C-alpha cells in the first residue's frame, strides 16, 4: 500500500445554485491548486502524483 500525505487544503468560493457563480469556468479549479503551491514553497510540484477535488453536496443542496 502506498503512503498518502495531505499537506494543506483550501476550498473554492461557494454560493447559491444558479447564483453569482453560475458563469464561473471549470478552469477555476486550478486556482486552489495554485494557491496551495504558493503557500507551500518547499513542496516540489513534480512529487505530486494525484489531486482529489470533491463536493460534499450535490448542486442545489
PDB file of C-alpha atoms in Angstrom:
ATOM      1  CA  UNK A   1       0.000   0.000   0.000  1.00  0.00           C
ATOM      2  CA  UNK A   2       1.307   3.456  -0.899  1.00  0.00           C
ATOM      3  CA  UNK A   3       1.549   6.187   1.682  1.00  0.00           C
ATOM      4  CA  UNK A   4      -0.647   9.243   1.307  1.00  0.00           C
ATOM      5  CA  UNK A   5       0.031  12.708   2.654  1.00  0.00           C
ATOM      6  CA  UNK A   6      -2.195  15.749   2.917  1.00  0.00           C
ATOM      7  CA  UNK A   7      -0.048  18.855   3.007  1.00  0.00           C
ATOM      8  CA  UNK A   8      -2.769  21.500   3.027  1.00  0.00           C
ATOM      9  CA  UNK A   9      -6.356  22.122   1.979  1.00  0.00           C
ATOM     10  CA  UNK A  10      -8.364  25.022   0.599  1.00  0.00           C
ATOM     11  CA  UNK A  11     -11.868  25.487  -0.644  1.00  0.00           C
ATOM     12  CA  UNK A  12     -13.250  27.403  -3.559  1.00  0.00           C
ATOM     13  CA  UNK A  13     -15.829  30.153  -3.044  1.00  0.00           C
ATOM     14  CA  UNK A  14     -19.384  28.916  -2.710  1.00  0.00           C
ATOM     15  CA  UNK A  15     -22.762  30.377  -3.412  1.00  0.00           C
ATOM     16  CA  UNK A  16     -26.369  29.627  -4.151  1.00  0.00           C
ATOM     17  CA  UNK A  17     -27.138  27.241  -7.042  1.00  0.00           C
ATOM     18  CA  UNK A  18     -27.751  29.325 -10.162  1.00  0.00           C
ATOM     19  CA  UNK A  19     -26.436  32.407  -8.362  1.00  0.00           C
ATOM     20  CA  UNK A  20     -23.483  34.706  -8.943  1.00  0.00           C
ATOM     21  CA  UNK A  21     -21.022  31.877  -9.620  1.00  0.00           C
ATOM     22  CA  UNK A  22     -23.090  30.176 -12.324  1.00  0.00           C
ATOM     23  CA  UNK A  23     -20.845  31.594 -15.050  1.00  0.00           C
ATOM     24  CA  UNK A  24     -17.546  30.530 -13.467  1.00  0.00           C
ATOM     25  CA  UNK A  25     -15.412  28.495 -15.834  1.00  0.00           C
ATOM     26  CA  UNK A  26     -14.421  24.962 -14.924  1.00  0.00           C
ATOM     27  CA  UNK A  27     -10.798  26.095 -15.165  1.00  0.00           C
ATOM     28  CA  UNK A  28     -11.238  27.900 -11.849  1.00  0.00           C
ATOM     29  CA  UNK A  29     -10.466  24.521 -10.263  1.00  0.00           C
ATOM     30  CA  UNK A  30      -6.809  25.334 -10.977  1.00  0.00           C
ATOM     31  CA  UNK A  31      -6.912  28.332  -8.625  1.00  0.00           C
ATOM     32  CA  UNK A  32      -6.941  26.366  -5.337  1.00  0.00           C
ATOM     33  CA  UNK A  33      -4.106  24.167  -6.573  1.00  0.00           C
ATOM     34  CA  UNK A  34      -2.026  27.221  -7.475  1.00  0.00           C
ATOM     35  CA  UNK A  35      -2.781  28.697  -4.041  1.00  0.00           C
ATOM     36  CA  UNK A  36      -1.657  25.506  -2.301  1.00  0.00           C
ATOM     37  CA  UNK A  37       1.623  25.506  -4.203  1.00  0.00           C
ATOM     38  CA  UNK A  38       2.190  29.182  -3.368  1.00  0.00           C
ATOM     39  CA  UNK A  39       1.511  28.540   0.338  1.00  0.00           C
ATOM     40  CA  UNK A  40       3.886  25.566   0.411  1.00  0.00           C
ATOM     41  CA  UNK A  41       7.070  26.718  -1.346  1.00  0.00           C
ATOM     42  CA  UNK A  42       9.009  23.708  -0.045  1.00  0.00           C
ATOM     43  CA  UNK A  43       6.726  21.313  -1.917  1.00  0.00           C
ATOM     44  CA  UNK A  44       8.189  20.115  -5.208  1.00  0.00           C
ATOM     45  CA  UNK A  45       5.255  20.006  -7.681  1.00  0.00           C
ATOM     46  CA  UNK A  46       6.871  17.095  -9.517  1.00  0.00           C
ATOM     47  CA  UNK A  47       6.300  14.946  -6.406  1.00  0.00           C
ATOM     48  CA  UNK A  48       2.526  15.360  -6.601  1.00  0.00           C
ATOM     49  CA  UNK A  49       1.095  12.142  -8.002  1.00  0.00           C
ATOM     50  CA  UNK A  50      -2.604  12.798  -7.600  1.00  0.00           C
ATOM     51  CA  UNK A  51      -5.001  15.578  -6.655  1.00  0.00           C
ATOM     52  CA  UNK A  52      -8.540  14.951  -5.444  1.00  0.00           C
ATOM     53  CA  UNK A  53     -11.286  17.529  -5.816  1.00  0.00           C
ATOM     54  CA  UNK A  54     -14.562  16.760  -4.126  1.00  0.00           C
ATOM     55  CA  UNK A  55     -18.004  18.042  -3.427  1.00  0.00           C
ATOM     56  CA  UNK A  56     -19.778  17.095  -0.218  1.00  0.00           C
ATOM     57  CA  UNK A  57     -23.206  18.057  -1.534  1.00  0.00           C
ATOM     58  CA  UNK A  58     -24.715  17.971  -4.981  1.00  0.00           C
ATOM     59  CA  UNK A  59     -25.798  21.152  -6.775  1.00  0.00           C
ATOM     60  CA  UNK A  60     -28.650  22.977  -5.137  1.00  0.00           C
ATOM     61  CA  UNK A  61     -28.267  21.355  -1.734  1.00  0.00           C
TER      62      UNK A  61
END
